Amino acid sequence: MKTEVMMEVYVDNVKVEMKQKSFKSLGNAISAINKKLMKENKIPHEIYVNGSTLRDNSIIGGKDLKVIEIITKTYGAMILESILTAKESIDRYFDIFDDMEESGQESLNDEDEIQLIEMVIFLRWFYNLLLLIKENHILDFIYEDFDEYIEDFQKELEVAERAYEARDLIGFIDILEFSIGDLLIEFYDNVEDYYNDIAEEENRKRLLN
């Protein structure tokens, strides 16, 4: 028979009362806390169990749980950080094309192809960021073409992925450099306005709360 014990939960250094006072496992406890955080538009950023980080913790049984501490971020804060990360990544995005032109190679070597695959992974992440911005903020109202921008980006990304699957590497590279490249430049040119508008909305939400 599994033993359930009482434990304490702290979110952002404030003790939180949970409806359920004990848990059979760490997973059950984290799941219950996450549900509470979602209602407050927050996500876990750092998790500590009995004073140790979750990554370094081997505790999984409920009987050993004494204190869970969680440092959170709002979705807005995470989006703002991700926008800055996207800006830095776009800064480096075109470097691979410059390197390939300078090398004068007629075919891709393994290192080039790995870099291109990593670029597609970044583009998938960037597309998910666009969706997250749309879901959580009002940019589609401030910028009438924001929804259209997301649709265009999705279409070009799908075309690029089909070209890669067909091993049409010339077409694949052209789409990454020009079609998607133009869309990334458009985002880059507007990134300060996006960032400031989202930051302003986050400040307004904090004042309302």
mmCIF file of C-alpha atoms in Angstrom:
data_model
loop_
_atom_site.group_PDB
_atom_site.id
_atom_site.type_symbol
_atom_site.label_atom_id
_atom_site.label_comp_id
_atom_site.label_asym_id
_atom_site.label_seq_id
_atom_site.Cartn_x
_atom_site.Cartn_y
_atom_site.Cartn_z
ATOM 1 C CA MET A 1 0.000 0.000 0.000
ATOM 2 C CA LYS A 2 1.402 3.415 -1.001
ATOM 3 C CA THR A 3 1.757 6.054 1.668
ATOM 4 C CA GLU A 4 0.493 9.591 1.206
ATOM 5 C CA VAL A 5 2.129 12.379 3.197
ATOM 6 C CA MET A 6 1.548 16.095 3.653
ATOM 7 C CA MET A 7 3.840 18.456 1.829
ATOM 8 C CA GLU A 8 4.251 22.178 1.240
ATOM 9 C CA VAL A 9 4.067 23.968 -2.101
ATOM 10 C CA TYR A 10 5.609 27.371 -2.818
ATOM 11 C CA VAL A 11 5.058 29.303 -6.054
ATOM 12 C CA ASP A 12 7.298 32.318 -6.620
ATOM 13 C CA ASN A 13 8.318 32.182 -2.934
ATOM 14 C CA VAL A 14 4.699 32.317 -1.745
ATOM 15 C CA LYS A 15 3.138 29.348 0.051
ATOM 16 C CA VAL A 16 0.205 27.969 -1.910
ATOM 17 C CA GLU A 17 -2.683 25.998 -0.482
ATOM 18 C CA MET A 18 -3.589 23.057 -2.674
ATOM 19 C CA LYS A 19 -7.020 21.420 -2.575
ATOM 20 C CA GLN A 20 -5.260 18.083 -2.463
ATOM 21 C CA LYS A 21 -2.982 17.943 0.570
ATOM 22 C CA SER A 22 -0.956 14.850 -0.289
ATOM 23 C CA PHE A 23 0.185 13.004 -3.409
ATOM 24 C CA LYS A 24 1.212 9.475 -4.234
ATOM 25 C CA SER A 25 4.033 10.567 -6.540
ATOM 26 C CA LEU A 26 6.039 13.559 -7.681
ATOM 27 C CA GLY A 27 4.382 13.343 -11.089
ATOM 28 C CA ASN A 28 0.906 13.624 -9.561
ATOM 29 C CA ALA A 29 1.988 16.623 -7.496
ATOM 30 C CA ILE A 30 3.523 18.466 -10.467
ATOM 31 C CA SER A 31 0.438 17.750 -12.579
ATOM 32 C CA ALA A 32 -1.877 19.228 -9.928
ATOM 33 C CA ILE A 33 0.334 22.315 -9.533
ATOM 34 C CA ASN A 34 0.466 22.809 -13.308
ATOM 35 C CA LYS A 35 -3.333 22.836 -13.518
ATOM 36 C CA LYS A 36 -3.416 25.585 -10.906
ATOM 37 C CA LEU A 37 -0.739 27.599 -12.706
ATOM 38 C CA MET A 38 -2.520 27.353 -16.064
ATOM 39 C CA LYS A 39 -5.562 29.084 -14.555
ATOM 40 C CA GLU A 40 -3.248 31.970 -13.622
ATOM 41 C CA ASN A 41 -1.627 32.122 -17.084
ATOM 42 C CA LYS A 42 1.705 30.963 -15.671
ATOM 43 C CA ILE A 43 4.128 28.204 -16.628
ATOM 44 C CA PRO A 44 6.821 26.505 -14.530
ATOM 45 C CA HIS A 45 10.312 27.830 -15.188
ATOM 46 C CA GLU A 46 12.326 26.265 -12.373
ATOM 47 C CA ILE A 47 11.217 23.424 -10.096
ATOM 48 C CA TYR A 48 12.878 22.430 -6.817
ATOM 49 C CA VAL A 49 11.997 19.349 -4.797
ATOM 50 C CA ASN A 50 13.208 19.216 -1.193
ATOM 51 C CA GLY A 51 15.697 21.974 -2.025
ATOM 52 C CA SER A 52 17.201 20.360 -5.150
ATOM 53 C CA THR A 53 16.448 21.063 -8.806
ATOM 54 C CA LEU A 54 14.064 18.684 -10.507
ATOM 55 C CA ARG A 55 16.784 17.664 -12.976
ATOM 56 C CA ASP A 56 19.136 16.667 -10.149
ATOM 57 C CA ASN A 57 16.413 15.031 -8.076
ATOM 58 C CA SER A 58 15.886 11.303 -7.882
ATOM 59 C CA ILE A 59 12.729 11.523 -5.754
ATOM 60 C CA ILE A 60 9.679 10.056 -7.443
ATOM 61 C CA GLY A 61 7.760 8.520 -4.516
ATOM 62 C CA GLY A 62 5.181 10.598 -2.667
ATOM 63 C CA LYS A 63 6.354 9.492 0.756
ATOM 64 C CA ASP A 64 9.631 11.425 0.305
ATOM 65 C CA LEU A 65 8.028 14.682 -0.879
ATOM 66 C CA LYS A 66 8.295 17.447 1.684
ATOM 67 C CA VAL A 67 8.589 20.740 -0.217
ATOM 68 C CA ILE A 68 8.029 21.654 -3.855
ATOM 69 C CA GLU A 69 9.118 25.137 -4.904
ATOM 70 C CA ILE A 70 8.301 26.542 -8.328
ATOM 71 C CA ILE A 71 9.512 29.711 -10.002
ATOM 72 C CA THR A 72 7.149 30.670 -12.807
ATOM 73 C CA LYS A 73 6.970 32.806 -15.889
ATOM 74 C CA THR A 74 3.917 34.195 -17.603
ATOM 75 C CA TYR A 75 3.301 33.245 -21.203
ATOM 76 C CA GLY A 76 3.959 36.891 -22.030
ATOM 77 C CA ALA A 77 7.397 36.853 -20.412
ATOM 78 C CA MET A 78 8.273 33.630 -22.228
ATOM 79 C CA ILE A 79 7.112 35.111 -25.550
ATOM 80 C CA LEU A 80 9.165 38.274 -25.027
ATOM 81 C CA GLU A 81 12.292 36.210 -24.311
ATOM 82 C CA SER A 82 11.584 34.041 -27.363
ATOM 83 C CA ILE A 83 11.210 37.107 -29.600
ATOM 84 C CA LEU A 84 14.697 38.243 -28.569
ATOM 85 C CA THR A 85 16.023 34.725 -29.225
ATOM 86 C CA ALA A 86 14.361 34.762 -32.664
ATOM 87 C CA LYS A 87 15.955 38.115 -33.459
ATOM 88 C CA GLU A 88 19.420 36.787 -32.576
ATOM 89 C CA SER A 89 18.815 33.608 -34.619
ATOM 90 C CA ILE A 90 17.664 35.589 -37.669
ATOM 91 C CA ASP A 91 20.882 37.607 -37.387
ATOM 92 C CA ARG A 92 22.797 34.355 -37.940
ATOM 93 C CA TYR A 93 20.315 32.733 -40.332
ATOM 94 C CA PHE A 94 21.881 33.863 -43.596
ATOM 95 C CA ASP A 95 25.469 33.022 -42.622
ATOM 96 C CA ILE A 96 25.242 29.463 -43.943
ATOM 97 C CA PHE A 97 24.221 30.668 -47.418
ATOM 98 C CA ASP A 98 27.165 33.062 -47.496
ATOM 99 C CA ASP A 99 29.500 30.242 -46.427
ATOM 100 C CA MET A 100 28.154 27.901 -49.108
ATOM 101 C CA GLU A 101 28.616 30.538 -51.824
ATOM 102 C CA GLU A 102 32.177 31.223 -50.694
ATOM 103 C CA SER A 103 33.077 27.528 -50.679
ATOM 104 C CA GLY A 104 31.955 27.166 -54.315
ATOM 105 C CA GLN A 105 30.901 23.542 -53.771
ATOM 106 C CA GLU A 106 28.517 22.045 -56.312
ATOM 107 C CA SER A 107 27.034 19.637 -53.768
ATOM 108 C CA LEU A 108 26.354 19.706 -50.039
ATOM 109 C CA ASN A 109 28.720 18.049 -47.631
ATOM 110 C CA ASP A 110 27.454 16.414 -44.427
ATOM 111 C CA GLU A 111 28.191 19.500 -42.329
ATOM 112 C CA ASP A 112 26.172 21.738 -44.683
ATOM 113 C CA GLU A 113 23.223 19.378 -44.614
ATOM 114 C CA ILE A 114 23.260 19.181 -40.824
ATOM 115 C CA GLN A 115 23.233 22.977 -40.670
ATOM 116 C CA LEU A 116 20.274 23.103 -43.055
ATOM 117 C CA ILE A 117 18.352 20.587 -40.960
ATOM 118 C CA GLU A 118 19.079 22.678 -37.872
ATOM 119 C CA MET A 119 17.704 25.690 -39.741
ATOM 120 C CA VAL A 120 14.463 23.827 -40.437
ATOM 121 C CA ILE A 121 14.225 22.940 -36.736
ATOM 122 C CA PHE A 122 14.628 26.656 -35.955
ATOM 123 C CA LEU A 123 11.953 27.546 -38.530
ATOM 124 C CA ARG A 124 9.530 25.064 -36.948
ATOM 125 C CA TRP A 125 10.256 26.634 -33.550
ATOM 126 C CA PHE A 126 9.745 30.100 -35.034
ATOM 127 C CA TYR A 127 6.413 29.060 -36.547
ATOM 128 C CA ASN A 128 5.272 27.748 -33.150
ATOM 129 C CA LEU A 129 6.331 31.086 -31.644
ATOM 130 C CA LEU A 130 4.112 32.905 -34.157
ATOM 131 C CA LEU A 131 1.176 30.698 -33.150
ATOM 132 C CA LEU A 132 1.882 31.332 -29.468
ATOM 133 C CA ILE A 133 1.954 35.085 -30.069
ATOM 134 C CA LYS A 134 -1.360 34.884 -31.941
ATOM 135 C CA GLU A 135 -2.977 32.794 -29.204
ATOM 136 C CA ASN A 136 -1.864 34.949 -26.278
ATOM 137 C CA HIS A 137 -1.678 38.490 -27.629
ATOM 138 C CA ILE A 138 -3.460 41.032 -29.782
ATOM 139 C CA LEU A 139 -0.957 41.561 -32.579
ATOM 140 C CA ASP A 140 -3.473 40.253 -35.117
ATOM 141 C CA PHE A 141 -5.698 43.193 -34.174
ATOM 142 C CA ILE A 142 -2.915 45.790 -34.146
ATOM 143 C CA TYR A 143 -1.335 44.472 -37.358
ATOM 144 C CA GLU A 144 -4.048 43.494 -39.829
ATOM 145 C CA ASP A 145 -1.697 41.331 -41.884
ATOM 146 C CA PHE A 146 -0.298 39.282 -38.969
ATOM 147 C CA ASP A 147 -2.627 36.323 -39.594
ATOM 148 C CA GLU A 148 -1.745 36.423 -43.288
ATOM 149 C CA TYR A 149 1.953 36.494 -42.362
ATOM 150 C CA ILE A 150 1.549 33.319 -40.297
ATOM 151 C CA GLU A 151 -0.295 31.574 -43.137
ATOM 152 C CA ASP A 152 2.392 32.586 -45.652
ATOM 153 C CA PHE A 153 5.129 31.336 -43.351
ATOM 154 C CA GLN A 154 3.350 28.009 -42.827
ATOM 155 C CA LYS A 155 2.915 27.505 -46.585
ATOM 156 C CA GLU A 156 6.551 28.283 -47.405
ATOM 157 C CA LEU A 157 7.779 26.019 -44.607
ATOM 158 C CA GLU A 158 5.652 23.153 -45.912
ATOM 159 C CA VAL A 159 6.980 23.716 -49.451
ATOM 160 C CA ALA A 160 10.551 23.680 -48.116
ATOM 161 C CA GLU A 161 9.986 20.452 -46.202
ATOM 162 C CA ARG A 162 8.469 18.779 -49.279
ATOM 163 C CA ALA A 163 11.453 19.859 -51.363
ATOM 164 C CA TYR A 164 13.838 18.366 -48.817
ATOM 165 C CA GLU A 165 11.898 15.096 -48.655
ATOM 166 C CA ALA A 166 12.100 14.920 -52.475
ATOM 167 C CA ARG A 167 15.858 15.631 -52.222
ATOM 168 C CA ASP A 168 15.396 18.747 -54.366
ATOM 169 C CA LEU A 169 18.222 20.431 -52.482
ATOM 170 C CA ILE A 170 18.594 23.362 -54.869
ATOM 171 C CA GLY A 171 14.907 24.177 -54.547
ATOM 172 C CA PHE A 172 15.073 23.567 -50.809
ATOM 173 C CA ILE A 173 17.967 26.006 -50.336
ATOM 174 C CA ASP A 174 16.331 28.625 -52.576
ATOM 175 C CA ILE A 175 13.145 28.535 -50.483
ATOM 176 C CA LEU A 176 15.087 28.819 -47.231
ATOM 177 C CA GLU A 177 17.227 31.686 -48.491
ATOM 178 C CA PHE A 178 14.676 33.719 -50.442
ATOM 179 C CA SER A 179 11.004 32.889 -49.777
ATOM 180 C CA ILE A 180 11.387 32.159 -46.068
ATOM 181 C CA GLY A 181 14.329 34.539 -45.811
ATOM 182 C CA ASP A 182 12.116 37.435 -46.949
ATOM 183 C CA LEU A 183 9.518 36.549 -44.318
ATOM 184 C CA LEU A 184 12.176 36.421 -41.596
ATOM 185 C CA ILE A 185 13.488 39.830 -42.680
ATOM 186 C CA GLU A 186 9.931 41.200 -42.496
ATOM 187 C CA PHE A 187 9.604 39.927 -38.920
ATOM 188 C CA TYR A 188 13.055 41.282 -38.066
ATOM 189 C CA ASP A 189 12.155 44.729 -39.390
ATOM 190 C CA ASN A 190 9.055 44.799 -37.160
ATOM 191 C CA VAL A 191 10.484 42.993 -34.128
ATOM 192 C CA GLU A 192 10.899 46.090 -31.959
ATOM 193 C CA ASP A 193 7.278 47.107 -32.527
ATOM 194 C CA TYR A 194 6.073 43.555 -31.771
ATOM 195 C CA TYR A 195 8.180 43.416 -28.616
ATOM 196 C CA ASN A 196 7.052 46.816 -27.360
ATOM 197 C CA ASP A 197 3.365 46.144 -28.047
ATOM 198 C CA ILE A 198 3.463 42.802 -26.227
ATOM 199 C CA ALA A 199 5.429 44.293 -23.316
ATOM 200 C CA GLU A 200 2.860 47.103 -23.056
ATOM 201 C CA GLU A 201 0.030 44.578 -23.002
ATOM 202 C CA GLU A 202 1.786 42.540 -20.305
ATOM 203 C CA ASN A 203 2.181 45.671 -18.170
ATOM 204 C CA ARG A 204 -1.522 46.430 -18.635
ATOM 205 C CA LYS A 205 -2.444 42.894 -17.518
ATOM 206 C CA ARG A 206 -0.291 43.258 -14.395
ATOM 207 C CA LEU A 207 -1.990 46.535 -13.510
ATOM 208 C CA LEU A 208 -5.417 44.934 -13.928
ATOM 209 C CA ASN A 209 -4.401 42.083 -11.637
#
